[in-house]
Amino acid sequence: MKLQVHPKEFSGDEILINPKEFPDVIVRDILEIYHPEDEYSRLLLQVQSLTDDFQQKDTVSIEKSIAATFQLRAYMAVCVNKVNPKNVSLDLVELLFKDQYYSRSDMWRMRNRLIDTCVYLGKKIEYVEMRTQVNELCSKGEKVTCGVISSDTRIVFRSSTAVVQIFIQMSSEMWEFDINGDLYFEKAVNGFLTDLFAKWKEQNCCHDVTIVLFSRTFYDLQCIDDFPSDMRDCLQQDYKGRYYEDFYRIVVQNERYDDWMPTMIQLRKLFNEYLSRVLDDHRFEGCKIPQAHNSSAAQGNFLETLNMSLNLFEKYYLDRNFDRTGKVSVVITPGAGVFEVDRELTNITKQRTIDCGVGSDLVCMGEQPLHAAPLFRFHSKNVKGLEVGDDYNIPHWMNHSFYTSKSYVGSRSISSFIPRIKPPPELVLMYSASSYESDDDNFPFIDYDEYDAQVFKMPAPNFPKVGSVSFYGPRSVKKKAMSFSESKQSHGSRARHISDDFPSLSSEKGESKGSSGSSPAISIPSLSACTGDEICNSVGCYPILEKSLSRESADSSESEDYLPHRPVIGSAGSPASLSHYPQAHRPNRALINPFAPSWMQFKMTSNRRRWVHAFPTDPKGTAVQPHHIHAYNNYPDDSDMDSNMSAPPREVIQAAHMAVEARKQVFARQVSSEGSDVPSTEANGDCVEGQARSVSPTQSLQAMSSSVTGTSVNSASVSSSMDVSKKRRRHFLKEGQKSWMWGPTGEQEWSPDMTTGQDWRPLDHHEASSSESRLIKPILTADIHSQNFCAGISVDWKSLTIPASLPITTDYFPDKRSLQNDYVESSYDLLPDDVNTDYYINPPATDEESYYRRKPLTANQVYKELVSQRLGQGFQLITRPTHKRKQSQSSLSSSPHFPLGGGLMRARPRNGVTVEHCLSIGRIFHKLKLEDHKITVKRYRPKHPHAQMSYNYLYRFHAPDSISYDVSCSHFHNEILENYNWNYLDQYICTRGDGDYGLMESLKFWRSRFFLLPCSNTATKKIIDGSSRCDLYEERTADELNILIHEFVRYVETLNKIRRTAQTRRPKGALYAFKHSNFCYESQKLMEKSIAFFVNSKPDGEKLKANSSPAKILEAMTDQQKGVYLFTQQSGLPSNCFIASEAVEWCQECVSDAETVPQASAIMQRLIDCQLICHASGNFKHKFIYGFYLYLVVPPREKSKSDPETTPYNFLFQNEWCEVTCIPIEDPDLPQPSNGDTPKKAPAFSLLPSSIEDWRTEMGMTVGGQTWGQQSATLCHKYVSVDVDVNGKSDRCEWATARYHAYYEPRCAFELQIQWMVTTGCLLGELISSWSRKAVSCGFHLLPVPGDPFALPSAADSDPLRGPIYVPLNIKSVAEQIGSSLFSDFCEAAKNKEMTLFQEAILRRYGFLSTSVRIPHSTLFGYNQIEEQQQFVHCTGGMFVLIEDNQASSPTSDEHSHVLRSGKKSSSELRKDYIARQTSNICQDEQKTENKIGFLWSWNYLLSKRWRSANTGDEHSQDRMLEDFRQFNSDKDGRLTEFWKEYTSDLQNVL
């Protein structure tokens, strides 16, 4: 065939073929294309269509960009073959996207869309506004360039625009030098962060980044009474009784920079002053504080830091933005990944991290240790006795890396020495200053070598009842502790016995194993699988046998990892050579040996498989992390291990046998002397740990030779420890079992040879050629001098650069026995057709009725949506490979690699459609089944769920623009997932959100809040241009405010999707007001056209009078040339509808005595009373309301003579149309501009006039309403449905709800909050973007804002590291200047009110608007509504200010009742405490007698670059605004005093 190329404009198909040339090819077949001379460079494409338009012979055409990418040359010969999709199927596909929000349900739909399709590297995919690109393809452990996605392919979604929180641990090691002579801080900042930011730039990433420095400070005092009183607020005490404080210094918060160099400079400056600022934070003149010192990395606040980020990430559904997906916590530590932690906090952190699906990355600057990392050492709270053994935990839920600098990699290329650890300084001093023989002879001796050999052994499975005297030996015998010199005479150094590695030396080959009466669940393997000592020498956890117990463990420390109620036998857990009492050891489990974690046989749970589908697989199908590799990658396969392993020399084996015999004799003498009644081996079928067996040298030699190597014992070579370990594990596991090992994947083996970069060395040619996997070969052979080489393979750069989202699939499901014994089953049925019976019995008769009564979802649509909702809440689909086992076997296994495992199962159709899905999160499993038209939801919950764990935490944090560290508290707790009301949510889906089921807070629905603000202010432009002062804003005139109302009504039309030409809109105000307005260019053009259209449309002759007959007024109003514009063809609206504000404007121009809005509204109300017009819903009780309200002209034939109380109307109208009341600006006392004079200012207060009634009363609806949206409506807010999929791009029904302000006042912000459960994030984001673009043409800008801008860090739904900034008002300086106190002539209550008005005047001077219409408190019923009226937002949308209540007594009457009901402090009281802490002094002599007066300042962290424009300004202008605001309120240069004089002068003029 000859190759041609075609552009996308010619055809959208990737490949065009002549159907006559390929008669056996059909649509969706896979074709392979390659040049004959380039046989190893092949391209796979899928036939998308067969058309007769392409009739060229012996020719195939490929899209031009694809041919260029794969270097296929046009007009050259190519080979085209049809391939079987199964032969080219992919194991893993990585999709990369940017500046979009993908929900987990969106990912599932994208996955379903891609199944059975062909993809190639760099392919751009677009589906329902979701745009992504293929980033990586893997098949059979190899990276490939193209392939076919099958149902078994793992799809990983990676985002280059995620939320990344970087925590840098400023422990004492940061000021130490590493082995290369660099400070660890230099290694972290100049090395790691520099490389990280460089990789972000290479990948074109734009993450939302927060950088925090954190540390722990210890104080050298033992009693809290010795501390100054002001220091005690944040003191905490650890398990050793030491007092400490935790500090957090926020460097940048939610920033998205293209250049991070200024941040790097800021980090270096903070490093120079960090230690002194933290250690001397409480040091003031005259105050004595205790000596403080910085903690080490191991003793730092590591877990507390992770929980701080989890508090934020768990609220992912709040303040949802549409250009970010993914959340990652990165902790940079100078240590080696070892931390001393609290056991309870570890459990909370682990469960929260797994449930939330957060990626946690630990990057260590220290040298990689010889043991597994990261490693947790639990706090030892045993204060009564000596506990030698440490309890360790290896977290599987955390990704870790050891960073290696480029300079160190270069030096390692010419060296062979590998320094894995540094010798402790104490050890160096000890050996340099004294000899080994000069130790204290009275020092108690503990044989640590013998203890280590015993403490990590496993307890024997067959044991007597706990508490048996014969089991532990006589308790009356107690060994006397020997001194060190005495112990040297009787103890030698314990070398590692060869029998520890070769279990055959410790038992006879033919000994019986296991008791005939023992339970199969606890029976031990036979000799062919493993010997008893081998089990004992396997460290850390209990082996998972073929018939292991499936019951969940009750161990609080690691409930998912260990089997329950297994007592530790012998010396495990007890101090060696000191005591044999059973009370001295920790029950239930053996301790973990961090030096051999791969021997730990973990109990498999869904938590361990939560992230497994995000990792690539090696050629054997094992999930691996590419940056965790062995230093030598030429290990043989397990299948070749037997032939490659060789036996140790005979001398070594004989020596080992002699050691075993010696230990046997010592044990026998001990038993004889103590008179122990230890059960015999023959009686129990096993021996207690530490008890030897009789083994002959010949038998032991033969046993080891046959079981370990299978070769001659005369072999001279000694196998490596890695080979022996693999051999032992293979003998331990039975056929078909899987060893669940260390690491996030649960399948990757750890060994001392494993490295993440510290042992990096370049491979020679032979080693590189023998490396099996291409996943790591390109990295190992990389040029260290290349530009793209950043620290080699030391760090998981992919996770830190383009983090992966939590996979939507997993592969674990409990077996049948576990479901019966350990879980509680509950189920319910859903019949969507029965729920929506009313629709099918009485379908809509007209198109207008169909607009309000939408077709309900079918059973299949409901079923898919139920799956989507569970995925959105963190569930994962359980899948299984289809090729492992026949479909006839339906039981489920606890191992995901067992062919019996079930999950994403589609049962065979019977009588109708039957589909089944299984999902899981934690220990909760859901099984959904669709059969015919019935949906069955079956839920499995654990019989013994995890208890609610909580942890209260005190800390000090320093915000970016704050001046000091502030005390705060936070609460960490695990979420009880079993309490989620899935039944209610499923009913919500069935009813499509209508009727009795609506959005509740407990559903954790997604929401985004926006403010509509006026733009194009000249003062903003001056500040952006560099004005030194920011108090430049002037109040708008009445005409400008009226134009804002007019433009707002026009904007609401776009929200309601009303279409008409701009020339049909009547302008508001005179041309004079237009010329003096400050609107954008586009708005001015539209206004000019509108004025030109209506300049000659005014009525001729005399005007109508207010007392004219209603019929005459209606006749003039409906005139086609000079009347109000009537909508004739608008979907969902009856004919002859008009907007209320336009009718009022028409009355003001055409009717005399109707110059004001109230007068014109009264005329319209007369027409309603005469039933000439009515609300568009047909409700005659609906009064006329000024603003955007829709009314219709009642046709003469339909005029009702009946009582309006009984007239039916469309009560669903309010759910579909956004109607807003506009507060008029006109006032009888308001002077109007005349004779060209400067227009006077309008009143500054946006208080709701008393003449305006409750909109619910004016609409004629009862408080409570008929639908869910009307029931949830309040005086300030209304609800309306949002059609998300306007253009019909989605493959499902989608809907959302908008919560918006019921009133609009041009001097206030207009709120619009979107709430949803069933919406594609990209579709909704595109809809919001279109709203934002249309707002600009109307003179506004629509900006995202936080739900609570002033949430304190201690609040439940807030960021623990974010808090408002207090800006005090220096009224003392003003009082000194004027010679008297402010408002001295007023009483106390009036004084506080006047002070608030004075503060509001300051805010108006700086361009702040109220966040809502000021409604009198007497009409407010909601506590939150009162709080909202105290908030202000800047006209640029970048800043918020709150005026706190100035009353000395904290709560108002409404707030006081709230406090009594809740039993907690109100938000006002909490903020006052927050202000008091920020303004307090450490010195105890200061007396705080007066209440603080000032402002709380907060930033809009959601205002990203995407939303910024010339109307919002940049970050520098916002920083100048805060700086100038502080200077103004501090009365610098007398500016505050000058403003006070101006304010009082204007006040006197008004009075």
PDB file of C-alpha atoms in Angstrom, residues 1342-1493:
ATOM      1  CA  LEU A1342     -18.558  37.236  37.976  1.00  0.00           C
ATOM      2  CA  LEU A1343     -15.906  35.963  40.401  1.00  0.00           C
ATOM      3  CA  PRO A1344     -15.603  32.873  42.628  1.00  0.00           C
ATOM      4  CA  VAL A1345     -15.543  33.513  46.363  1.00  0.00           C
ATOM      5  CA  PRO A1346     -15.192  31.238  49.421  1.00  0.00           C
ATOM      6  CA  GLY A1347     -18.278  30.049  51.214  1.00  0.00           C
ATOM      7  CA  ASP A1348     -17.011  31.571  54.451  1.00  0.00           C
ATOM      8  CA  PRO A1349     -14.179  34.052  53.853  1.00  0.00           C
ATOM      9  CA  PHE A1350     -13.710  34.604  57.590  1.00  0.00           C
ATOM     10  CA  ALA A1351     -13.739  31.012  58.769  1.00  0.00           C
ATOM     11  CA  LEU A1352     -11.425  30.697  61.740  1.00  0.00           C
ATOM     12  CA  PRO A1353      -8.731  28.006  61.579  1.00  0.00           C
ATOM     13  CA  SER A1354     -10.448  26.238  64.461  1.00  0.00           C
ATOM     14  CA  ALA A1355     -13.730  25.895  62.549  1.00  0.00           C
ATOM     15  CA  ALA A1356     -14.807  22.453  61.406  1.00  0.00           C
ATOM     16  CA  ASP A1357     -15.025  23.242  57.679  1.00  0.00           C
ATOM     17  CA  SER A1358     -12.050  25.583  57.371  1.00  0.00           C
ATOM     18  CA  ASP A1359      -8.376  25.364  56.548  1.00  0.00           C
ATOM     19  CA  PRO A1360      -6.414  25.003  59.826  1.00  0.00           C
ATOM     20  CA  LEU A1361      -3.608  27.106  58.365  1.00  0.00           C
ATOM     21  CA  ARG A1362      -5.771  29.985  57.163  1.00  0.00           C
ATOM     22  CA  GLY A1363      -7.111  32.802  59.261  1.00  0.00           C
ATOM     23  CA  PRO A1364      -8.235  36.402  58.857  1.00  0.00           C
ATOM     24  CA  ILE A1365      -5.853  39.264  59.555  1.00  0.00           C
ATOM     25  CA  TYR A1366      -6.774  41.789  62.197  1.00  0.00           C
ATOM     26  CA  VAL A1367      -6.280  45.470  61.304  1.00  0.00           C
ATOM     27  CA  PRO A1368      -6.827  47.689  64.381  1.00  0.00           C
ATOM     28  CA  LEU A1369      -8.452  51.103  64.152  1.00  0.00           C
ATOM     29  CA  ASN A1370      -6.374  53.669  66.010  1.00  0.00           C
ATOM     30  CA  ILE A1371      -9.199  55.742  67.485  1.00  0.00           C
ATOM     31  CA  LYS A1372      -6.933  56.698  70.375  1.00  0.00           C
ATOM     32  CA  SER A1373      -4.775  58.774  68.042  1.00  0.00           C
ATOM     33  CA  VAL A1374      -7.836  60.505  66.580  1.00  0.00           C
ATOM     34  CA  ALA A1375      -9.144  61.288  70.054  1.00  0.00           C
ATOM     35  CA  GLU A1376      -5.824  62.866  70.984  1.00  0.00           C
ATOM     36  CA  GLN A1377      -5.877  64.999  67.877  1.00  0.00           C
ATOM     37  CA  ILE A1378      -9.434  66.291  68.343  1.00  0.00           C
ATOM     38  CA  GLY A1379      -9.156  66.582  72.120  1.00  0.00           C
ATOM     39  CA  SER A1380     -12.104  64.347  72.987  1.00  0.00           C
ATOM     40  CA  SER A1381     -13.281  60.796  72.516  1.00  0.00           C
ATOM     41  CA  LEU A1382     -15.251  59.823  69.425  1.00  0.00           C
ATOM     42  CA  PHE A1383     -19.041  60.107  69.694  1.00  0.00           C
ATOM     43  CA  SER A1384     -18.775  61.307  73.254  1.00  0.00           C
ATOM     44  CA  ASP A1385     -22.246  62.858  73.094  1.00  0.00           C
ATOM     45  CA  PHE A1386     -23.963  59.518  72.416  1.00  0.00           C
ATOM     46  CA  CYS A1387     -25.087  56.862  74.810  1.00  0.00           C
ATOM     47  CA  GLU A1388     -23.237  53.546  74.837  1.00  0.00           C
ATOM     48  CA  ALA A1389     -25.624  51.721  72.483  1.00  0.00           C
ATOM     49  CA  ALA A1390     -25.787  54.634  70.037  1.00  0.00           C
ATOM     50  CA  LYS A1391     -22.028  55.093  70.291  1.00  0.00           C
ATOM     51  CA  ASN A1392     -21.408  51.521  69.117  1.00  0.00           C
ATOM     52  CA  LYS A1393     -23.827  51.990  66.231  1.00  0.00           C
ATOM     53  CA  GLU A1394     -22.210  55.240  65.148  1.00  0.00           C
ATOM     54  CA  MET A1395     -18.761  53.681  65.360  1.00  0.00           C
ATOM     55  CA  THR A1396     -19.916  50.925  63.014  1.00  0.00           C
ATOM     56  CA  LEU A1397     -21.212  53.526  60.560  1.00  0.00           C
ATOM     57  CA  PHE A1398     -17.870  55.315  60.729  1.00  0.00           C
ATOM     58  CA  GLN A1399     -16.060  52.056  59.926  1.00  0.00           C
ATOM     59  CA  GLU A1400     -18.410  51.466  56.986  1.00  0.00           C
ATOM     60  CA  ALA A1401     -17.542  54.920  55.660  1.00  0.00           C
ATOM     61  CA  ILE A1402     -13.860  53.979  55.729  1.00  0.00           C
ATOM     62  CA  LEU A1403     -14.601  50.808  53.781  1.00  0.00           C
ATOM     63  CA  ARG A1404     -16.557  52.713  51.139  1.00  0.00           C
ATOM     64  CA  ARG A1405     -13.594  55.017  50.684  1.00  0.00           C
ATOM     65  CA  TYR A1406     -11.517  51.923  49.887  1.00  0.00           C
ATOM     66  CA  GLY A1407     -14.061  50.513  47.429  1.00  0.00           C
ATOM     67  CA  PHE A1408     -15.749  47.836  49.555  1.00  0.00           C
ATOM     68  CA  LEU A1409     -19.338  46.726  49.012  1.00  0.00           C
ATOM     69  CA  SER A1410     -21.665  44.932  51.357  1.00  0.00           C
ATOM     70  CA  THR A1411     -21.966  41.232  50.582  1.00  0.00           C
ATOM     71  CA  SER A1412     -25.760  41.354  50.870  1.00  0.00           C
ATOM     72  CA  VAL A1413     -28.667  43.732  51.177  1.00  0.00           C
ATOM     73  CA  ARG A1414     -28.907  45.135  54.685  1.00  0.00           C
ATOM     74  CA  ILE A1415     -32.089  43.704  56.115  1.00  0.00           C
ATOM     75  CA  PRO A1416     -33.298  44.841  59.564  1.00  0.00           C
ATOM     76  CA  HIS A1417     -32.447  42.323  62.289  1.00  0.00           C
ATOM     77  CA  SER A1418     -36.062  42.184  63.391  1.00  0.00           C
ATOM     78  CA  THR A1419     -36.994  40.444  60.151  1.00  0.00           C
ATOM     79  CA  LEU A1420     -34.105  37.980  60.216  1.00  0.00           C
ATOM     80  CA  PHE A1421     -34.706  34.521  61.599  1.00  0.00           C
ATOM     81  CA  GLY A1422     -31.406  32.898  60.691  1.00  0.00           C
ATOM     82  CA  TYR A1423     -28.285  33.383  62.800  1.00  0.00           C
ATOM     83  CA  ASN A1424     -26.015  33.066  59.762  1.00  0.00           C
ATOM     84  CA  GLN A1425     -27.888  35.819  57.959  1.00  0.00           C
ATOM     85  CA  ILE A1426     -26.984  38.277  60.721  1.00  0.00           C
ATOM     86  CA  GLU A1427     -23.317  37.334  60.396  1.00  0.00           C
ATOM     87  CA  GLU A1428     -23.437  37.764  56.629  1.00  0.00           C
ATOM     88  CA  GLN A1429     -24.527  41.393  56.858  1.00  0.00           C
ATOM     89  CA  GLN A1430     -21.321  42.307  58.660  1.00  0.00           C
ATOM     90  CA  GLN A1431     -19.139  41.258  55.714  1.00  0.00           C
ATOM     91  CA  PHE A1432     -17.867  43.409  52.863  1.00  0.00           C
ATOM     92  CA  VAL A1433     -16.154  42.553  49.589  1.00  0.00           C
ATOM     93  CA  HIS A1434     -13.923  44.764  47.501  1.00  0.00           C
ATOM     94  CA  CYS A1435     -15.208  45.774  44.092  1.00  0.00           C
ATOM     95  CA  THR A1436     -12.255  43.912  42.532  1.00  0.00           C
ATOM     96  CA  GLY A1437     -13.310  40.710  44.313  1.00  0.00           C
ATOM     97  CA  GLY A1438      -9.861  40.062  45.773  1.00  0.00           C
ATOM     98  CA  MET A1439     -10.410  41.057  49.411  1.00  0.00           C
ATOM     99  CA  PHE A1440     -12.974  40.765  52.186  1.00  0.00           C
ATOM    100  CA  VAL A1441     -13.420  42.786  55.351  1.00  0.00           C
ATOM    101  CA  LEU A1442     -15.586  42.067  58.376  1.00  0.00           C
ATOM    102  CA  ILE A1443     -16.639  44.621  60.979  1.00  0.00           C
ATOM    103  CA  GLU A1444     -16.878  42.839  64.277  1.00  0.00           C
ATOM    104  CA  ASP A1445     -19.480  43.868  66.807  1.00  0.00           C
ATOM    105  CA  ASN A1446     -18.043  46.661  68.949  1.00  0.00           C
ATOM    106  CA  GLN A1447     -20.139  45.869  71.990  1.00  0.00           C
ATOM    107  CA  ALA A1448     -18.199  44.729  75.007  1.00  0.00           C
ATOM    108  CA  SER A1449     -20.847  42.141  75.801  1.00  0.00           C
ATOM    109  CA  SER A1450     -20.297  39.515  73.198  1.00  0.00           C
ATOM    110  CA  PRO A1451     -23.506  38.187  71.741  1.00  0.00           C
ATOM    111  CA  THR A1452     -26.578  40.021  70.630  1.00  0.00           C
ATOM    112  CA  SER A1453     -29.964  38.765  71.726  1.00  0.00           C
ATOM    113  CA  ASP A1454     -30.279  36.556  68.671  1.00  0.00           C
ATOM    114  CA  GLU A1455     -26.746  35.293  69.091  1.00  0.00           C
ATOM    115  CA  HIS A1456     -27.291  34.655  72.784  1.00  0.00           C
ATOM    116  CA  SER A1457     -30.208  32.344  72.066  1.00  0.00           C
ATOM    117  CA  HIS A1458     -28.038  30.544  69.557  1.00  0.00           C
ATOM    118  CA  VAL A1459     -25.339  30.047  72.194  1.00  0.00           C
ATOM    119  CA  LEU A1460     -27.875  28.679  74.640  1.00  0.00           C
ATOM    120  CA  ARG A1461     -29.202  26.208  72.093  1.00  0.00           C
ATOM    121  CA  SER A1462     -25.812  24.967  70.931  1.00  0.00           C
ATOM    122  CA  GLY A1463     -23.954  25.161  74.215  1.00  0.00           C
ATOM    123  CA  LYS A1464     -20.963  26.576  72.349  1.00  0.00           C
ATOM    124  CA  LYS A1465     -19.537  29.975  71.666  1.00  0.00           C
ATOM    125  CA  SER A1466     -21.005  31.910  68.781  1.00  0.00           C
ATOM    126  CA  SER A1467     -18.937  32.886  65.766  1.00  0.00           C
ATOM    127  CA  SER A1468     -18.841  36.449  67.039  1.00  0.00           C
ATOM    128  CA  GLU A1469     -17.392  35.349  70.364  1.00  0.00           C
ATOM    129  CA  LEU A1470     -14.861  33.091  68.686  1.00  0.00           C
ATOM    130  CA  ARG A1471     -13.726  35.928  66.452  1.00  0.00           C
ATOM    131  CA  LYS A1472     -13.363  38.230  69.445  1.00  0.00           C
ATOM    132  CA  ASP A1473     -11.191  35.646  71.133  1.00  0.00           C
ATOM    133  CA  TYR A1474      -9.210  35.362  67.915  1.00  0.00           C
ATOM    134  CA  ILE A1475      -8.718  39.146  67.796  1.00  0.00           C
ATOM    135  CA  ALA A1476      -7.739  39.237  71.455  1.00  0.00           C
ATOM    136  CA  ARG A1477      -5.028  36.632  70.866  1.00  0.00           C
ATOM    137  CA  GLN A1478      -3.657  38.491  67.861  1.00  0.00           C
ATOM    138  CA  THR A1479      -3.457  41.773  69.766  1.00  0.00           C
ATOM    139  CA  SER A1480      -2.351  40.406  73.134  1.00  0.00           C
ATOM    140  CA  ASN A1481       1.127  40.934  74.571  1.00  0.00           C
ATOM    141  CA  ILE A1482       3.138  38.301  76.357  1.00  0.00           C
ATOM    142  CA  CYS A1483       3.909  40.623  79.240  1.00  0.00           C
ATOM    143  CA  GLN A1484       1.505  40.037  82.052  1.00  0.00           C
ATOM    144  CA  ASP A1485       1.623  43.639  83.245  1.00  0.00           C
ATOM    145  CA  GLU A1486      -0.526  44.904  80.384  1.00  0.00           C
ATOM    146  CA  GLN A1487      -4.173  45.245  81.231  1.00  0.00           C
ATOM    147  CA  LYS A1488      -6.641  44.860  78.389  1.00  0.00           C
ATOM    148  CA  THR A1489      -9.529  46.990  79.568  1.00  0.00           C
ATOM    149  CA  GLU A1490     -11.226  48.181  76.401  1.00  0.00           C
ATOM    150  CA  ASN A1491     -12.795  46.243  73.577  1.00  0.00           C
ATOM    151  CA  LYS A1492     -10.768  46.096  70.388  1.00  0.00           C
ATOM    152  CA  ILE A1493     -12.073  48.120  67.437  1.00  0.00           C
TER     153      ILE A1493
END
